[in-house]
Amino acid sequence: MISGPMIIGYVLFSALLILISLFLIFLGQENFDGEGRSEVNQSPQPANDAKSLLQFALFNFRESLDKYEMLRTRDGSIRGSIKLIESLKTKKGKSKKGKDTSDWTWKELADMVKYTKSPLLASLLKFEAPELNKLALECFVAIMRYMGDYPMTKNQSEVDCVYTILVTCHKYPQLRDEVYCQLMKQTTNNKSPKPDSCQRGWRLFSIVVAYFECSDALKPYLFKYLETAAYDKRRAYHGTAMVCLQNLRKTFKYGGRKNVPSIEEISAISAGRNSKRQIYRLPGGTERVINTKSTTVVQDIIEEICTILNVRNQLEMEEFSLYCIVEGVFLRTFSD
């Protein structure tokens, strides 16, 4: 037999889910672009999709957990002080002009996943260690500096900002989800006075996704975010979003890059050049120029060269190798 408290818990939990769904539908009426403008029904993906960044934020962001925490009783049922529902009841009312004043709640929720012009006061995700929170804030400032939304320190460059993020994420894997959430936030409804802020944010995004995987919990939301931006050709930065999506797929397939990018590579990507025209020499002295990207692996080059040579059989392709010539010394590279 189901007890009274359990029934109340289920009712309250269902009410919370309904409110979340209503808010996601509300967002669909004015869809956040992620590229610096707000347009109606811009994305071909449904606005109330279960993998939206907002839903991830509701159940994982520090601000949401602190404000809308669900308390459980000893028997495991959900107790009734769901603060979201309480807020709606308490704040709902009429202003002096007779307008409904409950919209602050929706705005507050939306602000969790929208661009901010100010540095964060606390990490987006909740960390027990104060050190991780401090590093998360440093990464966010590095993102803002790279995007041009925060002044550089003396003698600091965009390369330093990229290195700060990559080195931190390499040393502290727990912060990778945090950095991805920060990048999604800063490329969502970007209203920066700097005209190239959002563009630079997406280019920084393309660098980071070439290096690190995210957690299984964030993975479907991160892919959804990139797919939504990449597949809508009406968006100003859909091309860079597609590069991000391709890089992330490569990272999950091969494990990501292991060495930090050179100054020249960071400068090139920051300027919008995401591939390099690399010369490859074939036996007999023939040369071929192949566009090589930051996530290109040996297997990609071998397959492209074999296509040029009209070699289609997979077994025959395995007979080919790639060598790197460094100061006259031949070094073999491996596809695995």
Coordinates of C-alpha atoms in Angstrom, one line a residue:
M1 CA 0.0 0.0 0.0
I2 CA 1.3 3.5 -0.9
S3 CA 1.5 5.8 2.1
G4 CA 0.2 9.4 2.2
P5 CA 3.6 11.0 2.3
M6 CA 4.7 9.0 -0.8
I7 CA 1.6 10.1 -2.7
I8 CA 2.3 13.8 -1.8
G9 CA 5.9 13.3 -2.9
Y10 CA 5.0 12.0 -6.3
V11 CA 2.5 14.8 -6.8
L12 CA 5.0 17.4 -6.0
F13 CA 7.7 15.8 -8.2
S14 CA 5.2 15.6 -11.1
A15 CA 4.4 19.3 -10.5
L16 CA 8.0 20.2 -10.8
L17 CA 8.4 18.3 -14.1
I18 CA 5.3 20.0 -15.5
L19 CA 6.8 23.4 -14.5
I20 CA 10.1 22.6 -16.2
S21 CA 8.2 21.5 -19.4
L22 CA 6.2 24.7 -19.4
F23 CA 9.3 26.8 -19.1
L24 CA 11.1 24.9 -21.9
I25 CA 8.0 25.6 -24.1
F26 CA 8.2 29.2 -23.0
L27 CA 11.8 29.4 -24.2
G28 CA 10.7 28.0 -27.6
Q29 CA 8.6 31.2 -28.1
E30 CA 11.8 33.2 -28.1
N31 CA 14.6 30.8 -28.8
F32 CA 18.0 31.7 -27.5
D33 CA 20.3 31.8 -30.5
G34 CA 23.7 31.1 -29.0
E35 CA 25.2 33.5 -31.5
G36 CA 24.3 36.9 -30.2
R37 CA 20.7 37.3 -31.2
S38 CA 17.3 36.1 -30.2
E39 CA 14.9 34.8 -32.9
V40 CA 11.6 33.1 -32.9
N41 CA 11.6 29.3 -33.6
Q42 CA 15.1 29.6 -35.1
S43 CA 16.3 26.0 -34.4
P44 CA 14.9 23.1 -36.3
Q45 CA 15.2 21.1 -33.0
P46 CA 12.2 21.2 -30.6
A47 CA 12.7 23.8 -27.9
N48 CA 11.4 21.5 -25.2
D49 CA 13.8 18.7 -26.1
A50 CA 14.8 16.6 -23.1
K51 CA 18.5 17.2 -23.7
S52 CA 18.5 21.0 -23.5
L53 CA 21.2 22.8 -21.6
L54 CA 18.5 24.3 -19.4
Q55 CA 17.4 20.9 -18.1
F56 CA 21.0 19.9 -17.3
A57 CA 21.4 23.2 -15.5
L58 CA 18.2 22.7 -13.5
F59 CA 19.5 19.4 -12.0
N60 CA 23.3 20.1 -11.9
F61 CA 24.2 23.8 -11.6
R62 CA 25.1 25.1 -8.2
E63 CA 22.6 27.9 -8.3
S64 CA 19.7 25.5 -9.2
L65 CA 20.7 22.9 -6.6
D66 CA 20.9 25.6 -3.9
K67 CA 17.6 27.1 -4.7
Y68 CA 15.5 24.1 -5.8
E69 CA 16.8 21.3 -3.7
M70 CA 14.4 18.4 -3.1
L71 CA 14.5 17.0 0.5
R72 CA 13.9 13.3 1.0
T73 CA 12.4 11.6 4.1
R74 CA 13.9 8.5 5.7
D75 CA 11.5 6.3 3.7
G76 CA 12.8 7.7 0.4
S77 CA 9.8 9.8 -0.5
I78 CA 10.1 13.4 -1.7
R79 CA 9.1 15.9 0.9
G80 CA 7.1 18.9 0.0
S81 CA 9.4 21.8 0.2
I82 CA 10.3 22.1 -3.5
K83 CA 11.5 25.7 -3.5
L84 CA 10.6 26.3 -7.1
I85 CA 6.9 25.7 -6.5
E86 CA 7.1 27.8 -3.3
S87 CA 8.7 30.6 -5.2
L88 CA 6.0 30.6 -7.8
K89 CA 3.3 30.7 -5.1
T90 CA 5.0 33.3 -2.9
K91 CA 6.1 35.7 -5.6
K92 CA 3.0 35.4 -7.8
G93 CA 1.0 38.6 -7.6
K94 CA 0.2 41.9 -9.1
S95 CA 2.6 44.9 -9.3
K96 CA 1.4 48.5 -8.9
K97 CA 0.7 48.7 -12.6
G98 CA -1.4 45.5 -12.4
K99 CA 1.1 43.3 -14.2
D100 CA 2.1 39.8 -13.1
T101 CA 5.4 39.9 -11.2
S102 CA 6.1 36.1 -11.3
D103 CA 8.2 36.4 -14.5
W104 CA 11.3 36.9 -12.4
T105 CA 11.4 33.2 -11.8
W106 CA 11.6 32.4 -15.5
K107 CA 14.2 35.0 -16.1
E108 CA 16.3 33.7 -13.2
L109 CA 16.2 30.2 -14.6
A110 CA 17.1 31.5 -18.1
D111 CA 20.0 33.6 -16.8
M112 CA 21.7 30.4 -15.6
V113 CA 22.4 29.3 -19.2
K114 CA 22.8 32.7 -20.9
Y115 CA 25.8 34.9 -21.6
T116 CA 26.9 37.1 -18.8
K117 CA 29.1 40.2 -19.1
S118 CA 30.5 39.8 -15.5
P119 CA 32.8 37.2 -14.1
L120 CA 31.2 34.4 -12.1
L121 CA 31.1 34.6 -8.4
A122 CA 31.1 30.8 -8.0
S123 CA 31.5 27.9 -10.3
L124 CA 28.5 26.7 -12.4
L125 CA 28.8 23.2 -11.1
K126 CA 29.2 22.4 -7.4
F127 CA 32.6 21.3 -6.1
E128 CA 33.4 20.3 -2.6
A129 CA 37.1 21.4 -2.8
P130 CA 37.5 25.2 -2.6
E131 CA 40.5 24.9 -4.9
L132 CA 38.4 23.6 -7.8
N133 CA 35.9 26.5 -7.4
K134 CA 38.8 29.0 -7.6
L135 CA 40.3 27.3 -10.7
A136 CA 36.8 27.3 -12.3
L137 CA 36.6 31.0 -11.8
E138 CA 40.1 31.5 -13.3
C139 CA 39.0 29.5 -16.4
F140 CA 35.9 31.6 -16.8
V141 CA 38.0 34.8 -16.7
A142 CA 40.3 33.2 -19.3
I143 CA 37.3 32.6 -21.5
M144 CA 36.1 36.2 -21.1
R145 CA 39.6 37.5 -21.9
Y146 CA 39.9 35.4 -25.0
M147 CA 36.5 36.6 -26.2
G148 CA 37.4 40.2 -25.5
D149 CA 34.9 40.7 -22.7
Y150 CA 37.5 41.2 -20.0
P151 CA 40.8 43.1 -20.1
M152 CA 44.0 41.2 -20.4
T153 CA 46.7 41.6 -17.8
K154 CA 50.0 43.2 -18.8
N155 CA 51.9 41.1 -21.4
Q156 CA 49.1 38.5 -21.5
S157 CA 47.9 37.2 -24.9
E158 CA 45.1 35.0 -26.2
V159 CA 47.6 32.2 -26.3
D160 CA 48.0 32.4 -22.5
C161 CA 44.2 32.3 -22.1
V162 CA 44.0 29.1 -24.1
Y163 CA 47.0 27.5 -22.3
T164 CA 45.4 28.4 -18.9
I165 CA 42.2 26.5 -19.9
L166 CA 43.9 23.5 -21.5
V167 CA 46.5 23.0 -18.7
T168 CA 43.8 23.3 -16.0
C169 CA 41.5 20.8 -17.7
H170 CA 44.4 18.4 -18.2
K171 CA 45.5 18.6 -14.6
Y172 CA 42.0 18.6 -13.1
P173 CA 39.6 16.4 -15.2
Q174 CA 36.8 17.2 -12.8
L175 CA 36.8 20.8 -14.3
R176 CA 36.2 19.7 -17.9
D177 CA 32.4 19.7 -17.6
E178 CA 32.6 23.1 -15.9
V179 CA 34.5 24.6 -18.8
Y180 CA 32.2 23.1 -21.3
C181 CA 29.2 24.6 -19.4
Q182 CA 30.9 27.9 -19.3
L183 CA 31.5 27.9 -23.1
M184 CA 27.9 26.9 -23.7
K185 CA 26.7 29.7 -21.4
Q186 CA 28.9 32.4 -23.1
T187 CA 27.9 31.4 -26.6
T188 CA 24.1 31.4 -25.7
N189 CA 22.3 34.7 -26.4
N190 CA 25.6 36.6 -26.4
K191 CA 24.8 40.3 -26.0
S192 CA 28.4 41.5 -25.7
P193 CA 29.2 45.0 -26.9
K194 CA 32.3 43.4 -28.6
P195 CA 31.1 42.5 -32.1
D196 CA 33.4 39.4 -32.3
S197 CA 32.9 38.1 -28.8
C198 CA 30.5 35.2 -29.7
Q199 CA 32.6 34.3 -32.8
R200 CA 35.7 34.1 -30.7
G201 CA 33.8 32.1 -28.1
W202 CA 32.9 29.5 -30.7
R203 CA 36.5 29.4 -32.0
L204 CA 37.8 28.8 -28.4
F205 CA 35.1 26.1 -28.2
S206 CA 36.6 24.4 -31.2
I207 CA 40.0 24.3 -29.6
V208 CA 38.9 22.8 -26.3
V209 CA 36.7 20.1 -27.8
A210 CA 39.7 18.8 -29.7
Y211 CA 41.4 17.8 -26.4
F212 CA 38.9 16.7 -23.8
E213 CA 35.9 14.4 -23.4
C214 CA 33.1 15.4 -21.1
S215 CA 31.4 13.2 -18.5
D216 CA 28.7 10.7 -19.5
A217 CA 26.2 12.9 -17.6
L218 CA 26.9 16.0 -19.8
K219 CA 27.6 14.2 -23.0
P220 CA 24.1 14.1 -24.5
Y221 CA 23.5 17.7 -23.6
L222 CA 26.8 18.9 -25.1
F223 CA 26.2 17.0 -28.3
K224 CA 22.7 18.4 -28.4
Y225 CA 23.9 21.9 -28.0
L226 CA 26.5 21.6 -30.8
E227 CA 24.1 19.8 -33.1
T228 CA 21.4 22.4 -32.7
A229 CA 23.8 25.2 -33.5
A230 CA 25.6 23.3 -36.3
Y231 CA 22.6 22.0 -38.3
D232 CA 20.7 25.4 -38.4
K233 CA 22.3 27.2 -41.4
R234 CA 20.5 30.4 -40.5
R235 CA 22.8 30.8 -37.6
A236 CA 25.8 33.1 -38.1
Y237 CA 28.3 30.6 -36.5
H238 CA 26.8 27.3 -37.7
G239 CA 30.1 26.6 -39.6
T240 CA 32.3 26.9 -36.5
A241 CA 29.7 25.0 -34.5
M242 CA 30.0 22.1 -37.1
V243 CA 33.8 22.2 -36.6
C244 CA 33.2 21.9 -32.8
L245 CA 30.8 19.0 -33.4
Q246 CA 33.3 17.1 -35.6
N247 CA 36.2 17.8 -33.2
L248 CA 34.2 16.4 -30.3
R249 CA 33.3 13.3 -32.2
K250 CA 36.9 12.7 -33.0
T251 CA 37.9 13.3 -29.4
F252 CA 35.4 10.6 -28.2
K253 CA 36.6 8.3 -30.9
Y254 CA 40.4 8.7 -30.5
G255 CA 40.8 10.2 -27.0
G256 CA 41.7 13.8 -27.9
R257 CA 45.0 15.5 -28.6
K258 CA 47.8 15.1 -26.2
N259 CA 50.1 18.1 -26.9
V260 CA 49.2 21.7 -26.5
P261 CA 48.8 23.7 -29.7
S262 CA 51.5 25.9 -31.0
I263 CA 51.3 29.7 -30.9
E264 CA 50.9 29.7 -34.7
E265 CA 48.0 27.2 -34.5
I266 CA 46.1 29.2 -31.8
S267 CA 46.6 32.4 -33.8
A268 CA 45.4 30.7 -37.0
I269 CA 42.2 29.3 -35.3
S270 CA 41.6 32.6 -33.6
A271 CA 41.6 34.2 -37.0
G272 CA 39.2 31.7 -38.4
R273 CA 41.6 29.3 -40.2
N274 CA 40.9 25.8 -38.9
S275 CA 43.0 23.8 -41.3
K276 CA 46.5 23.9 -42.7
R277 CA 47.6 23.1 -46.3
Q278 CA 50.2 20.4 -45.5
I279 CA 52.4 18.9 -48.1
Y280 CA 52.7 15.1 -48.2
R281 CA 55.4 13.4 -50.4
L282 CA 54.6 10.1 -52.1
P283 CA 57.2 7.6 -53.3
G284 CA 58.8 8.8 -56.5
G285 CA 58.8 12.4 -55.4
T286 CA 55.2 13.2 -56.1
E287 CA 53.7 15.7 -53.7
R288 CA 50.1 16.1 -52.6
V289 CA 48.6 19.0 -50.6
I290 CA 46.0 17.9 -48.0
N291 CA 44.1 20.1 -45.7
T292 CA 45.1 19.0 -42.2
K293 CA 43.0 20.0 -39.1
S294 CA 43.7 20.1 -35.4
T295 CA 41.9 16.7 -35.0
T296 CA 43.3 15.0 -38.1
V297 CA 44.8 11.6 -37.3
V298 CA 47.2 9.4 -39.3
Q299 CA 44.4 7.2 -40.5
D300 CA 42.6 10.1 -42.1
I301 CA 45.7 11.1 -44.1
I302 CA 46.3 7.5 -45.2
E303 CA 42.7 7.1 -46.4
E304 CA 42.8 10.4 -48.3
I305 CA 46.0 9.5 -50.0
C306 CA 44.7 6.1 -50.9
T307 CA 41.6 7.7 -52.4
I308 CA 43.8 9.9 -54.5
L309 CA 45.7 6.8 -55.6
N310 CA 42.4 5.0 -56.3
V311 CA 43.2 2.4 -53.6
R312 CA 39.8 1.3 -52.2
N313 CA 40.4 -2.1 -50.6
Q314 CA 40.8 -1.8 -46.9
L315 CA 43.5 -4.5 -46.7
E316 CA 45.5 -2.7 -49.3
M317 CA 45.2 0.6 -47.3
E318 CA 46.7 -1.2 -44.3
E319 CA 49.9 -1.6 -46.3
F320 CA 50.5 2.2 -46.3
S321 CA 52.4 4.1 -43.6
L322 CA 53.0 7.7 -42.9
Y323 CA 56.5 9.0 -42.0
C324 CA 57.5 12.4 -40.6
I325 CA 60.8 13.9 -41.7
V326 CA 62.5 15.9 -38.9
E327 CA 65.9 17.3 -39.8
G328 CA 66.6 14.5 -42.2
V329 CA 65.5 11.8 -39.8
F330 CA 62.5 9.6 -40.8
L331 CA 60.1 9.0 -38.0
R332 CA 57.2 6.6 -38.5
T333 CA 53.8 7.7 -37.3
F334 CA 51.2 5.1 -36.2
S335 CA 47.5 5.2 -36.9
D336 CA 46.5 3.8 -33.5

